[in-house]
Tab-separated table of N, CA, C and O in Angstrom:
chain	number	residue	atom	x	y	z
X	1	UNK	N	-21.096	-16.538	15.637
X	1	UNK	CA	-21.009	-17.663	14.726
X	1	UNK	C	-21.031	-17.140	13.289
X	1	UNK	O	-21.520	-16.095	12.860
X	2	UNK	N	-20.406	-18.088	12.670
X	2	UNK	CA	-20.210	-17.471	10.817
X	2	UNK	C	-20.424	-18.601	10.404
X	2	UNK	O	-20.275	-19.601	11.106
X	3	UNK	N	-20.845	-18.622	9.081
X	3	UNK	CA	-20.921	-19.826	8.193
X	3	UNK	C	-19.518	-19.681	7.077
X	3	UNK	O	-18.994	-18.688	6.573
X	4	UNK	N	-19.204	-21.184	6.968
X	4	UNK	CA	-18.404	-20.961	5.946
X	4	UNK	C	-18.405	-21.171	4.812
X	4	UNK	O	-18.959	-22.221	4.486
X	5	UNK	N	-17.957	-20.520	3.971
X	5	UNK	CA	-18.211	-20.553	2.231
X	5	UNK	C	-16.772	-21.512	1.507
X	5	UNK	O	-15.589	-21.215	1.339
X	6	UNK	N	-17.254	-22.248	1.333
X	6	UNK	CA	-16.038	-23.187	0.793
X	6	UNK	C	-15.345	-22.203	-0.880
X	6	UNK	O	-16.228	-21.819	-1.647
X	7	UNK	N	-14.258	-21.978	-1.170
X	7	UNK	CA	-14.339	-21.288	-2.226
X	7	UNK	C	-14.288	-22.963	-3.308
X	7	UNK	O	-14.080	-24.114	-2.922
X	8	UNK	N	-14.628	-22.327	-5.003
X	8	UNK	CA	-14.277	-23.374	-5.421
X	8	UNK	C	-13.636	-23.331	-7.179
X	8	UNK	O	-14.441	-22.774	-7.925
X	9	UNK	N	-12.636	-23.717	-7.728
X	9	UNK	CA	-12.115	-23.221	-9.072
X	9	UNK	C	-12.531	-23.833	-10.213
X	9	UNK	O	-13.743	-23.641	-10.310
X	10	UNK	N	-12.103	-24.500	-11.160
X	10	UNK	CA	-11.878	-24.919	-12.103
X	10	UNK	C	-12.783	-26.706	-11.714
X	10	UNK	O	-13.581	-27.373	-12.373
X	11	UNK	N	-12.276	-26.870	-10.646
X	11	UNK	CA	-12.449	-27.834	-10.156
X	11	UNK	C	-14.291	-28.793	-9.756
X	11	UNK	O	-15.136	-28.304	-9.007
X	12	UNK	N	-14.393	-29.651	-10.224
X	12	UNK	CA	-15.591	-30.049	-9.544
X	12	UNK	C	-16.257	-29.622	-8.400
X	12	UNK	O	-15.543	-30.063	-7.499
X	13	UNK	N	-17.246	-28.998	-7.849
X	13	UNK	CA	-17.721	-28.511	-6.623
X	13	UNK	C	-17.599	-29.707	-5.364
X	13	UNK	O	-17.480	-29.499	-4.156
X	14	UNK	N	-17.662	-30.834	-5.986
X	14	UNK	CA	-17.298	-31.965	-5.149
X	14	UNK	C	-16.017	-32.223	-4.498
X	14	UNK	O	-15.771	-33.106	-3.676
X	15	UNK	N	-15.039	-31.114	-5.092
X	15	UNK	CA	-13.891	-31.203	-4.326
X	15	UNK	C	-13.245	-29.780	-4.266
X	15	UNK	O	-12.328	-29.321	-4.948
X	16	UNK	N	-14.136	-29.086	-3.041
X	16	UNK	CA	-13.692	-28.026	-3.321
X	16	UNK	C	-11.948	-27.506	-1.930
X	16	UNK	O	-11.646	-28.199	-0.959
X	17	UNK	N	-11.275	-26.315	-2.318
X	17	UNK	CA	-10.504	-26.492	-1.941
X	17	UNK	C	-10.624	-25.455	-0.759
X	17	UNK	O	-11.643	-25.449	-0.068
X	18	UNK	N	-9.705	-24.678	-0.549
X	18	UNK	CA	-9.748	-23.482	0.520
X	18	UNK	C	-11.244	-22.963	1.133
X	18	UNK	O	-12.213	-23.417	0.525
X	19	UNK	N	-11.376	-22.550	1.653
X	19	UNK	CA	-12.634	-21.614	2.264
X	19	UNK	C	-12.668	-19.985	2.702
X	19	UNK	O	-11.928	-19.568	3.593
X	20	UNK	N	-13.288	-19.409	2.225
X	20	UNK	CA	-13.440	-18.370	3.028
X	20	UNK	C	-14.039	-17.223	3.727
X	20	UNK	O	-14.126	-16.384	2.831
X	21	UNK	N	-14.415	-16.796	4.599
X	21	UNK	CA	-15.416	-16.483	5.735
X	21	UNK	C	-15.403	-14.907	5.747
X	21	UNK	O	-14.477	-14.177	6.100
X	22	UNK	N	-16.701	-14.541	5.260
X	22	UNK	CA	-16.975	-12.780	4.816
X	22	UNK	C	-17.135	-12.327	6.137
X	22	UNK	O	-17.765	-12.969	6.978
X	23	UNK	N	-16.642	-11.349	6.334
X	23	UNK	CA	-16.318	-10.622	7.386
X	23	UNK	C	-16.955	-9.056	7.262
X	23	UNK	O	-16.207	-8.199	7.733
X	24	UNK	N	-17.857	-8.707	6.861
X	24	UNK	CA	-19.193	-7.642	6.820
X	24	UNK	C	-18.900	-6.634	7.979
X	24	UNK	O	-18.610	-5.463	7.737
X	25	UNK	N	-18.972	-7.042	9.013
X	25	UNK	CA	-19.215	-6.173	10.520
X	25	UNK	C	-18.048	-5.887	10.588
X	25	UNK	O	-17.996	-4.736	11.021
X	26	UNK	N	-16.527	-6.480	10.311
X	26	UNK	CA	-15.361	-6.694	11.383
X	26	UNK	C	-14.748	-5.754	10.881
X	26	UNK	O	-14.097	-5.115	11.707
X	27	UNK	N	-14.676	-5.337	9.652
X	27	UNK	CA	-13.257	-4.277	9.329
X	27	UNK	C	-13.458	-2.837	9.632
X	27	UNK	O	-12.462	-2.115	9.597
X	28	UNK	N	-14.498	-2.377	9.894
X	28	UNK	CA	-14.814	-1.109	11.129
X	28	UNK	C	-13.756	-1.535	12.324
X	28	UNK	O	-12.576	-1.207	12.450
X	29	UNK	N	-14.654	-2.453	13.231
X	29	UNK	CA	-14.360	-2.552	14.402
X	29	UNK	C	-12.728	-2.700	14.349
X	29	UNK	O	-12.142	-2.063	15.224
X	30	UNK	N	-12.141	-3.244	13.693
X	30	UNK	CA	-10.424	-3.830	13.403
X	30	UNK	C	-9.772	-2.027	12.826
X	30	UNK	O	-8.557	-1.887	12.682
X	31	UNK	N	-10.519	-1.091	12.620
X	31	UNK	CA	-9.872	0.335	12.459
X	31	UNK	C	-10.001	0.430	10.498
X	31	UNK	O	-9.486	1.324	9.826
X	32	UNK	N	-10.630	-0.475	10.072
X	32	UNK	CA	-10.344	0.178	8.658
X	32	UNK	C	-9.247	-0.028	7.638
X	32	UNK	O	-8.243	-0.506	8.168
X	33	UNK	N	-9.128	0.181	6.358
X	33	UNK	CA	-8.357	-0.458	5.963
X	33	UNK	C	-8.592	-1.437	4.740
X	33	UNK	O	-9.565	-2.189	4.684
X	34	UNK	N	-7.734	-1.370	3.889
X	34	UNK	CA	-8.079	-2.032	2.772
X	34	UNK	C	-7.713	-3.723	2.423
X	34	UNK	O	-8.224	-4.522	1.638
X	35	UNK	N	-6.573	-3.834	3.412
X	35	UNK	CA	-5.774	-5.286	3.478
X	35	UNK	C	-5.406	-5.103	5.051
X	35	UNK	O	-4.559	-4.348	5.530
X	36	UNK	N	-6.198	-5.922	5.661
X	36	UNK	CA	-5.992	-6.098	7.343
X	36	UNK	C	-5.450	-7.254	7.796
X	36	UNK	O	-6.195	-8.232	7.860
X	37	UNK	N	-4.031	-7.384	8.207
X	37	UNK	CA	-3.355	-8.428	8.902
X	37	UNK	C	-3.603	-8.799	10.131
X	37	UNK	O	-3.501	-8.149	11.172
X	38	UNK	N	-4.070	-10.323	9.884
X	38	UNK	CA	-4.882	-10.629	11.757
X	38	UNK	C	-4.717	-12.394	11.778
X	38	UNK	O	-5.124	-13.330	11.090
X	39	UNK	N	-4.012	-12.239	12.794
X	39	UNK	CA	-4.270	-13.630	13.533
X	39	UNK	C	-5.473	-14.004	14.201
X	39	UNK	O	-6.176	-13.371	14.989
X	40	UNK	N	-5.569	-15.104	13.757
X	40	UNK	CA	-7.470	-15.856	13.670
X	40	UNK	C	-7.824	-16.781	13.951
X	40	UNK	O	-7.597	-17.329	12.872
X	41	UNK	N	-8.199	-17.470	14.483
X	41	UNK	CA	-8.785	-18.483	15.237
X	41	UNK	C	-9.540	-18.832	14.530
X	41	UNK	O	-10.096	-17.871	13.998
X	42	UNK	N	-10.222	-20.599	13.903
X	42	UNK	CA	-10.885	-21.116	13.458
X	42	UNK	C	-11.551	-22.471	14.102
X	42	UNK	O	-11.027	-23.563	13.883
X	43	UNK	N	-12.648	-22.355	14.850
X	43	UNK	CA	-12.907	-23.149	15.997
X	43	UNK	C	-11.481	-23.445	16.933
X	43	UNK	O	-11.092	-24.554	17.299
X	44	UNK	N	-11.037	-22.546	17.119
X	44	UNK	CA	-9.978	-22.731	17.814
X	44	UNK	C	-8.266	-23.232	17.647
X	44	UNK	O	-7.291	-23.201	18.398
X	45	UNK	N	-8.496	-23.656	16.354
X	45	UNK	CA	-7.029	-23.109	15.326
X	45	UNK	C	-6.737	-22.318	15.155
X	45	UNK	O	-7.397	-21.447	14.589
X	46	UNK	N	-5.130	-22.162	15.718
X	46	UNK	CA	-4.659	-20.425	15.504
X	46	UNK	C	-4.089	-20.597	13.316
X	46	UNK	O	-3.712	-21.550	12.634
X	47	UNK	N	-4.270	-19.545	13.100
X	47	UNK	CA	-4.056	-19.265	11.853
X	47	UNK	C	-3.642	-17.930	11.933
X	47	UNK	O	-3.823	-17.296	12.972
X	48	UNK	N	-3.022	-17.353	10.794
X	48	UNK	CA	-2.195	-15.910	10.138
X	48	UNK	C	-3.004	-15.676	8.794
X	48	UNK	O	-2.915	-16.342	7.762
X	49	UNK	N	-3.745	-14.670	9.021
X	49	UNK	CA	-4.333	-14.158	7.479
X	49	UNK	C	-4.686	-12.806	7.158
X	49	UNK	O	-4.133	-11.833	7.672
X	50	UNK	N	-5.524	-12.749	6.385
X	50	UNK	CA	-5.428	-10.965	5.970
X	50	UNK	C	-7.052	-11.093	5.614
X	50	UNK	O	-7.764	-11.889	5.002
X	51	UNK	N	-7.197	-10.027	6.246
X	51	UNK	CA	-9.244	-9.748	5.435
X	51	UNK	C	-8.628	-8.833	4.623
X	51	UNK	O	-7.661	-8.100	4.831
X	52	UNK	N	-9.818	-9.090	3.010
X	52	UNK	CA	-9.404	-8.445	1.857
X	52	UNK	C	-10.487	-7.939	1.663
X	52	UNK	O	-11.281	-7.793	2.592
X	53	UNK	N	-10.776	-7.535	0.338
X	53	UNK	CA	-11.808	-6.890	-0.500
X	53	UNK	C	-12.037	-7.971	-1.467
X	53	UNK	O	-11.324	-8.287	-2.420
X	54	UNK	N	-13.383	-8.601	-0.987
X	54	UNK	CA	-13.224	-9.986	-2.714
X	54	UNK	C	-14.809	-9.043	-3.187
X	54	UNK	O	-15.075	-7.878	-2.890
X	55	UNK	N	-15.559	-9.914	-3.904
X	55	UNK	CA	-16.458	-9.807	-4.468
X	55	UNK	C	-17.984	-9.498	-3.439
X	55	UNK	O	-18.809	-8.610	-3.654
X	56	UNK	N	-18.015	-10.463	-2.378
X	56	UNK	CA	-19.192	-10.433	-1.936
X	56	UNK	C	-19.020	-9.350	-0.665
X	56	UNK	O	-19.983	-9.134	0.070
X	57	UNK	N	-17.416	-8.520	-0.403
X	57	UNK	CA	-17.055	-8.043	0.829
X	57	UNK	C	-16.167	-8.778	1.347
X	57	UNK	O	-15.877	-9.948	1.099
X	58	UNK	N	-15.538	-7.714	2.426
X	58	UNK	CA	-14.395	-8.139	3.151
X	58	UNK	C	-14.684	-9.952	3.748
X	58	UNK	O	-15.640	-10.512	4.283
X	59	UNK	N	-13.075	-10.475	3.235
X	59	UNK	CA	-13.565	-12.231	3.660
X	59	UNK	C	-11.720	-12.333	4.346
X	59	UNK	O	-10.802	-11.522	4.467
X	60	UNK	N	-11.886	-13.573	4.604
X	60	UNK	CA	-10.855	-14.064	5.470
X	60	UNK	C	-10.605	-15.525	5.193
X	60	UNK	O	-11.250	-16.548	5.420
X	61	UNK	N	-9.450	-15.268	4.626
X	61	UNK	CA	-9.467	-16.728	3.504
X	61	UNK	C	-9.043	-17.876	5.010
X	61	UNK	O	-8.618	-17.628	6.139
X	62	UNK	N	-9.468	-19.318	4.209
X	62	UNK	CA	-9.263	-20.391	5.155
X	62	UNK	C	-8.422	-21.483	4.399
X	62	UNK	O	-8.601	-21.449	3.181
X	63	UNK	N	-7.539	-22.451	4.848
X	63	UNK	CA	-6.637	-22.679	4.087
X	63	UNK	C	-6.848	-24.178	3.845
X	63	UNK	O	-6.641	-24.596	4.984
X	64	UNK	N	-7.132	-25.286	3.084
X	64	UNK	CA	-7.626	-26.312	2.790
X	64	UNK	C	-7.379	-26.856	4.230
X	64	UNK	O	-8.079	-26.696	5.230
X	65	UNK	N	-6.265	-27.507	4.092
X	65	UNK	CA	-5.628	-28.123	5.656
X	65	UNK	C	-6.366	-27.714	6.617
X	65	UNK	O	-6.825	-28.700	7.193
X	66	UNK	N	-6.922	-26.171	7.364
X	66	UNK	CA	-7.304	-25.778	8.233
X	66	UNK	C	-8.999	-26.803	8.356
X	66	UNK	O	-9.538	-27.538	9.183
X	67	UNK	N	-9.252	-26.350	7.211
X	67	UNK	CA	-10.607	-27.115	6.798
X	67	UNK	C	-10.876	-28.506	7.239
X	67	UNK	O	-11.488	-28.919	8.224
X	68	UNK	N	-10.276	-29.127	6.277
X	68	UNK	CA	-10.138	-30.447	6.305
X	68	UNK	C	-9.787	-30.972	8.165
X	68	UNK	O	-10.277	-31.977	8.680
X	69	UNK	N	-8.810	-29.952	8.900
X	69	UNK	CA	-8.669	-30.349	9.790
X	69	UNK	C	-9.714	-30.552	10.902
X	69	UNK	O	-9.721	-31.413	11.781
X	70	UNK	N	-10.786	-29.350	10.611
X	70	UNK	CA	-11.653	-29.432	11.342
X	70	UNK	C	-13.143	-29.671	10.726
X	70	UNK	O	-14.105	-29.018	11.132
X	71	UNK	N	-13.278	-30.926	9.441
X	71	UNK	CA	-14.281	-31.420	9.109
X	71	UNK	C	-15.195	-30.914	8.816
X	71	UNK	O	-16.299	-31.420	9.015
X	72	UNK	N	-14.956	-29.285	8.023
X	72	UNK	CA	-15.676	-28.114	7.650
X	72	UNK	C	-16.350	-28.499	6.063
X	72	UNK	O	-15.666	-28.900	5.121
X	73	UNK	N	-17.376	-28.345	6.036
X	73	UNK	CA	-17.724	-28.386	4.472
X	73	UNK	C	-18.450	-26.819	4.346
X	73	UNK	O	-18.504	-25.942	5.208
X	74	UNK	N	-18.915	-26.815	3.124
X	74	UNK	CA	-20.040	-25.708	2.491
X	74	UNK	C	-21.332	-25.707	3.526
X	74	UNK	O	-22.107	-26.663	3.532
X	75	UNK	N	-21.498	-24.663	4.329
X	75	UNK	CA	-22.170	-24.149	4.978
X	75	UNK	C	-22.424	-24.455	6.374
X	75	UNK	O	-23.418	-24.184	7.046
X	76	UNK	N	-21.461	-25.007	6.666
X	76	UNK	CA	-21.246	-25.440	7.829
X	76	UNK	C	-20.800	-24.066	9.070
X	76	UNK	O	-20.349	-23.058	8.526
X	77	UNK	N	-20.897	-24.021	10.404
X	77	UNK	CA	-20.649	-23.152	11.167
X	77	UNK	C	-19.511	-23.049	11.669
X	77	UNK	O	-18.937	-24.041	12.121
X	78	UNK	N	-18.987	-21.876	11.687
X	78	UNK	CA	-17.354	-21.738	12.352
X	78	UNK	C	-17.282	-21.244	13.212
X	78	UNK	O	-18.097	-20.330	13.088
X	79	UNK	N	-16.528	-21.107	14.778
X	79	UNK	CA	-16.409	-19.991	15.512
X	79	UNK	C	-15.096	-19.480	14.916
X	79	UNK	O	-14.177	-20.240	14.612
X	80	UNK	N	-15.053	-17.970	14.745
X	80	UNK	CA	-13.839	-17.078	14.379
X	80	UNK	C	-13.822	-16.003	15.087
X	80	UNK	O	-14.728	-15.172	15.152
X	81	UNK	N	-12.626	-15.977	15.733
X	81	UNK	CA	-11.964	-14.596	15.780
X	81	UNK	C	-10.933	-14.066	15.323
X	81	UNK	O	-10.094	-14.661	14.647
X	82	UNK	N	-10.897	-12.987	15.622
X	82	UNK	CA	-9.428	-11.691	14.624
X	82	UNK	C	-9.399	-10.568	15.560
X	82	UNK	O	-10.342	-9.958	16.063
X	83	UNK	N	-8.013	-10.394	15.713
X	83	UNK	CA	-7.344	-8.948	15.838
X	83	UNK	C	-6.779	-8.335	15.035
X	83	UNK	O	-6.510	-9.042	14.064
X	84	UNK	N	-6.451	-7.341	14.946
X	84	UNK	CA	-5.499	-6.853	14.003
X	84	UNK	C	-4.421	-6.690	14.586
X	84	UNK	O	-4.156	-6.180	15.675
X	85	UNK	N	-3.447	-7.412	13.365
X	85	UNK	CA	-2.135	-7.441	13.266
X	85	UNK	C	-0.923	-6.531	13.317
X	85	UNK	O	-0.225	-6.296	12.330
X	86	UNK	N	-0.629	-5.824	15.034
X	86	UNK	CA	0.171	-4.371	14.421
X	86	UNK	C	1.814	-5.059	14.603
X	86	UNK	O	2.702	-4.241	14.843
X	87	UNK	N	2.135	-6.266	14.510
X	87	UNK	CA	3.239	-6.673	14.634
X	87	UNK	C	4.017	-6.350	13.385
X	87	UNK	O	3.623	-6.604	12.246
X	88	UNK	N	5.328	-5.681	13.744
X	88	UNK	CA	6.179	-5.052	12.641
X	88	UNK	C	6.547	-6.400	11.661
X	88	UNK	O	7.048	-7.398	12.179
X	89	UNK	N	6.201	-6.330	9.928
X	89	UNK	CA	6.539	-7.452	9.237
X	89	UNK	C	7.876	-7.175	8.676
X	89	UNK	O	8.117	-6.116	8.096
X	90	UNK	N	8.892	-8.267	8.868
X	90	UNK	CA	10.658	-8.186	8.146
X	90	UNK	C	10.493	-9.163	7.705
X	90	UNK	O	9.680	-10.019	8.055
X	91	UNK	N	11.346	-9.190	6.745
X	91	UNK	CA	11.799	-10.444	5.715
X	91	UNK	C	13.735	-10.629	5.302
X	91	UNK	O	14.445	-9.981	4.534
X	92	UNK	N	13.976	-11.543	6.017
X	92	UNK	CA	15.405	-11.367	5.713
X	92	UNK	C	16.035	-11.937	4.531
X	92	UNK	O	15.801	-13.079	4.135
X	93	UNK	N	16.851	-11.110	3.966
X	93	UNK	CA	17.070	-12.091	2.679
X	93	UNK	C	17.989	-13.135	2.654
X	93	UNK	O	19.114	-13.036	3.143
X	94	UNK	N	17.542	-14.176	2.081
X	94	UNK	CA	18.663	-15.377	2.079
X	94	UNK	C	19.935	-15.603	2.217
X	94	UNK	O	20.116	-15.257	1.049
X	95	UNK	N	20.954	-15.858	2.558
X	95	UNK	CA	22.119	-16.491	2.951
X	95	UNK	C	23.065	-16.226	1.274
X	95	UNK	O	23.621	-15.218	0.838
X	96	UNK	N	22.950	-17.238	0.847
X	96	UNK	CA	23.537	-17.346	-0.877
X	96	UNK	C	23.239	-15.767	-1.463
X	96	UNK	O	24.308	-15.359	-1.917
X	97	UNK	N	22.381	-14.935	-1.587
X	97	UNK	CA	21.992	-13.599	-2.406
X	97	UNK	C	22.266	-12.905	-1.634
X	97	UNK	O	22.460	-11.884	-2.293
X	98	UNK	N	22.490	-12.602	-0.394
X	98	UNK	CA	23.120	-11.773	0.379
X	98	UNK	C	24.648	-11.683	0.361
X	98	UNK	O	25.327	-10.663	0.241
X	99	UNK	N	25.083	-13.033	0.513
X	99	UNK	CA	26.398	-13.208	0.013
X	99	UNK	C	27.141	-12.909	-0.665
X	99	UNK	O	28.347	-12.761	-0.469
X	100	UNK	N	26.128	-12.675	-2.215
X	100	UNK	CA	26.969	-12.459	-3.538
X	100	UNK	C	26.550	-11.022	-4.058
X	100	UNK	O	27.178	-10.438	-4.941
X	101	UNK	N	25.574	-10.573	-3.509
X	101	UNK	CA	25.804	-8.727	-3.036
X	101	UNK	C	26.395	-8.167	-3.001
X	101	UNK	O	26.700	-7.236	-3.746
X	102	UNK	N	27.134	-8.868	-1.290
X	102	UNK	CA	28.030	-8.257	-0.700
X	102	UNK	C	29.405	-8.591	-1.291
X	102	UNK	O	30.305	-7.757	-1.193
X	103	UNK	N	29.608	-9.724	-1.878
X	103	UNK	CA	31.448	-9.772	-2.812
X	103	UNK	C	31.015	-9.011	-4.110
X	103	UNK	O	31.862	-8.796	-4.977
X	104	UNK	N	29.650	-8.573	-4.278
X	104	UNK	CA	29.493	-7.623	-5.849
X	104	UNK	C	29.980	-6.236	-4.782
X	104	UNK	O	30.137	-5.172	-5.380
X	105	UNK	N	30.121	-6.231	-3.874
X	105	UNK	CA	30.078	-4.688	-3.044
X	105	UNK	C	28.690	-3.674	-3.699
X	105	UNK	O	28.607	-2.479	-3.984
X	106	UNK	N	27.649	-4.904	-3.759
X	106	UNK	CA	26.225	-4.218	-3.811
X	106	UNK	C	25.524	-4.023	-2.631
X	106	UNK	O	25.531	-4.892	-1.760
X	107	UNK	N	24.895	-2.939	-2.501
X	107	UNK	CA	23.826	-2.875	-1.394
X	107	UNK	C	22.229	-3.132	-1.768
X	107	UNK	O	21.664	-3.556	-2.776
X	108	UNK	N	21.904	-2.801	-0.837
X	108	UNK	CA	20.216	-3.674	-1.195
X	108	UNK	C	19.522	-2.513	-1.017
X	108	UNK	O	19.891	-1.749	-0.125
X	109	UNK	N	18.390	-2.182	-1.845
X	109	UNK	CA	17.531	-1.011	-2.025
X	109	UNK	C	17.031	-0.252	-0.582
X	109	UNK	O	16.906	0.922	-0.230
X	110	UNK	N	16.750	-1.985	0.248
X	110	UNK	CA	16.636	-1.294	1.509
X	110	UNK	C	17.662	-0.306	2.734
X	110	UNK	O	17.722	0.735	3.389
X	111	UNK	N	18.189	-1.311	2.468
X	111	UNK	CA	19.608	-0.367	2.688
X	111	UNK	C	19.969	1.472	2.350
X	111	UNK	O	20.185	2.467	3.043
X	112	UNK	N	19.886	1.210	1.134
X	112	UNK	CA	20.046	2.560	0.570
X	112	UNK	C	19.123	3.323	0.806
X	112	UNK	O	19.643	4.366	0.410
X	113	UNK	N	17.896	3.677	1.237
X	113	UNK	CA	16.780	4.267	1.406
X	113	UNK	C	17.071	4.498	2.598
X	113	UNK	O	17.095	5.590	3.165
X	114	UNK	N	17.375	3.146	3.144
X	114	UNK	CA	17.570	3.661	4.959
X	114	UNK	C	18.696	4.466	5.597
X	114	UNK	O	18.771	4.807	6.777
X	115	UNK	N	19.840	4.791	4.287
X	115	UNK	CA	20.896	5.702	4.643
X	115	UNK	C	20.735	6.562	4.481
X	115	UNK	O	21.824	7.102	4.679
X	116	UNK	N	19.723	7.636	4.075
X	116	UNK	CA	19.471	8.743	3.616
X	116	UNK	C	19.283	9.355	4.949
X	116	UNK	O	18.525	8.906	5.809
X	117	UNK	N	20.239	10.719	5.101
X	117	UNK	CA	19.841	11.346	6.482
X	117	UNK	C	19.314	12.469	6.277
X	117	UNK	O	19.838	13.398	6.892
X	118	UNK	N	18.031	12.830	5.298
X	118	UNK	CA	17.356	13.849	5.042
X	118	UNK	C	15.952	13.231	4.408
X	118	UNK	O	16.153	12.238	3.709
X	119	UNK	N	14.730	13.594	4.512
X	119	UNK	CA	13.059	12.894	4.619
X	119	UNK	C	13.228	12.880	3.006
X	119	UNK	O	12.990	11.871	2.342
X	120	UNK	N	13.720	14.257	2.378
X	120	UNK	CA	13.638	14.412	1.021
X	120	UNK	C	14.620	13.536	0.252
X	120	UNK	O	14.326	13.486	-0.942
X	121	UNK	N	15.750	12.799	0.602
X	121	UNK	CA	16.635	12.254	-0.077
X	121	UNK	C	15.692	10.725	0.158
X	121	UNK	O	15.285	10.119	-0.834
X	122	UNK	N	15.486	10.343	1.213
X	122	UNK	CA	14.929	9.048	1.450
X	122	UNK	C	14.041	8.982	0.315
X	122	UNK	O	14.153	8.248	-0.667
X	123	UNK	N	12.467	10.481	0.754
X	123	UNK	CA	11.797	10.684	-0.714
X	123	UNK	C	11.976	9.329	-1.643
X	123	UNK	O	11.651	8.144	-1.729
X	124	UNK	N	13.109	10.908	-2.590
X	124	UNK	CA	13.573	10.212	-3.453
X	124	UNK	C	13.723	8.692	-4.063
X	124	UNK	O	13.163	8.100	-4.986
X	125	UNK	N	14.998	8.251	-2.872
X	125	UNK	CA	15.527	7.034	-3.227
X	125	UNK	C	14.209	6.069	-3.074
X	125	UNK	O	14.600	4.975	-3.480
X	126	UNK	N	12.860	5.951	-2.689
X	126	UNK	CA	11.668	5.269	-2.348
X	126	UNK	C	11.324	5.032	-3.786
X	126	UNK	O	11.375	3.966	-4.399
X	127	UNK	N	10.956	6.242	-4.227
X	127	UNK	CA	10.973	6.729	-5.644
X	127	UNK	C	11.099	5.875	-6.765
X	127	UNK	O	10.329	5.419	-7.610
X	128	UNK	N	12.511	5.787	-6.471
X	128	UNK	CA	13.331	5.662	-7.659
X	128	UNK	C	13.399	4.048	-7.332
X	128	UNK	O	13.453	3.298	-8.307
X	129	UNK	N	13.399	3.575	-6.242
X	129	UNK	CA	13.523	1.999	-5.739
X	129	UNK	C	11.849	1.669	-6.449
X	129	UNK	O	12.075	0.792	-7.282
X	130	UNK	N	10.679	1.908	-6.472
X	130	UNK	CA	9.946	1.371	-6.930
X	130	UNK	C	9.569	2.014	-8.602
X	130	UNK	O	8.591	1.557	-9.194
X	131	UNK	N	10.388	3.023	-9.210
X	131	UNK	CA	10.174	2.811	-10.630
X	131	UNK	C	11.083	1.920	-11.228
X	131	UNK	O	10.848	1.583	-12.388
X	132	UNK	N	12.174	1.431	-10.601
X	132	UNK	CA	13.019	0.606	-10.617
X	132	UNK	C	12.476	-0.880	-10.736
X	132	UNK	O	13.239	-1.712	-11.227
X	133	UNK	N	10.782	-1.405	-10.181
X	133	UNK	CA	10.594	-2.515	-10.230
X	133	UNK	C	9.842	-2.707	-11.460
X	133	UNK	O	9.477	-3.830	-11.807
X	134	UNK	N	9.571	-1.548	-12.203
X	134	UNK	CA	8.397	-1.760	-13.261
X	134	UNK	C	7.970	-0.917	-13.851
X	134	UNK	O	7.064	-1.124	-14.658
C-alpha cells in the first residue's frame, strides 16, 4: 500500500490537480536508472508513466482523470504496481511533413544516421544530428 500525495500549483490547495506517488524502494528492484518507463496500475487502472527524480525521491506521477476516477484525495491509500517498460518506443512522423520532405527530396535525421554502414560514420552523423538541435 502507498499513500498518495496530491501534487498542487499556483492553484488553491482546494483544488488540487494531478497526484503523485514516491516510489523509495522500487527503482532498485525495476534495475536502476534515472527515468524508468513502466506501466502501472492504480487500484487497478492500467496507466503508462515514468518514475523520475523529483524533490522528495523517485515518484510516479498520477494523472488528474486517473484520480478523480477513483475518488483519490490527499492522503488517501492506493494499491500500485510497476514493471519496467522494455518495450521498444517509435514515433512516426506525420502524414503532411513526411510528405513535403519527401517532394523537398529531404531525408530525416533518422534516416541518415541509420544509413551509415560503419559505427564511426553513424558516430558522427548522431553528433552532428544533435548539435544540430541547439
Amino acid at each position: 500500500m502507498i499513500t498518495l500525495r496530491v501534487c498542487s500549483d499556483s492553484r488553491p490547495a482546494s483544488r488540487p490537480r494531478g497526484a503523485f506517488i514516491a516510489m523509495p524502494d522500487v527503482v532498485t528492484a525495476l534495475g536502476g536508472g534515472g527515468r524508468i518507463p513502466v506501466p502501472a496500475t492504480f487500484d487497478g487502472i492500467k496507466c503508462t508513466g515514468s518514475i523520475v527524480s523529483m524533490v522528495g525521491g523517485p515518484c510516479l506521477g498520477m494523472l488528474k482523470a486517473t484520480r478523480e476516477r477513483l475518488g483519490k484525495g490527499p492522503g488517501d491509500t492506493v494499491v500500485v504496481t510497476v514493471r519496467r517498460d522494455t518495450a521498444e518506443r517509435t514515433a512516426e512522423m506525420p502524414e503532411e511533413p513526411a510528405a513535403a520532405m519527401a517532394a523537398a527530396g529531404a531525408r530525416t535525421a533518422v534516416g541518415v544516421i541509420e544509413s551509415a554502414e560503419r559505427p564511426r560514420t553513424r558516430a558522427r552523423r548522431i553528433d552532428e544530428a544533435v548539435a544540430a538541435t541547439g
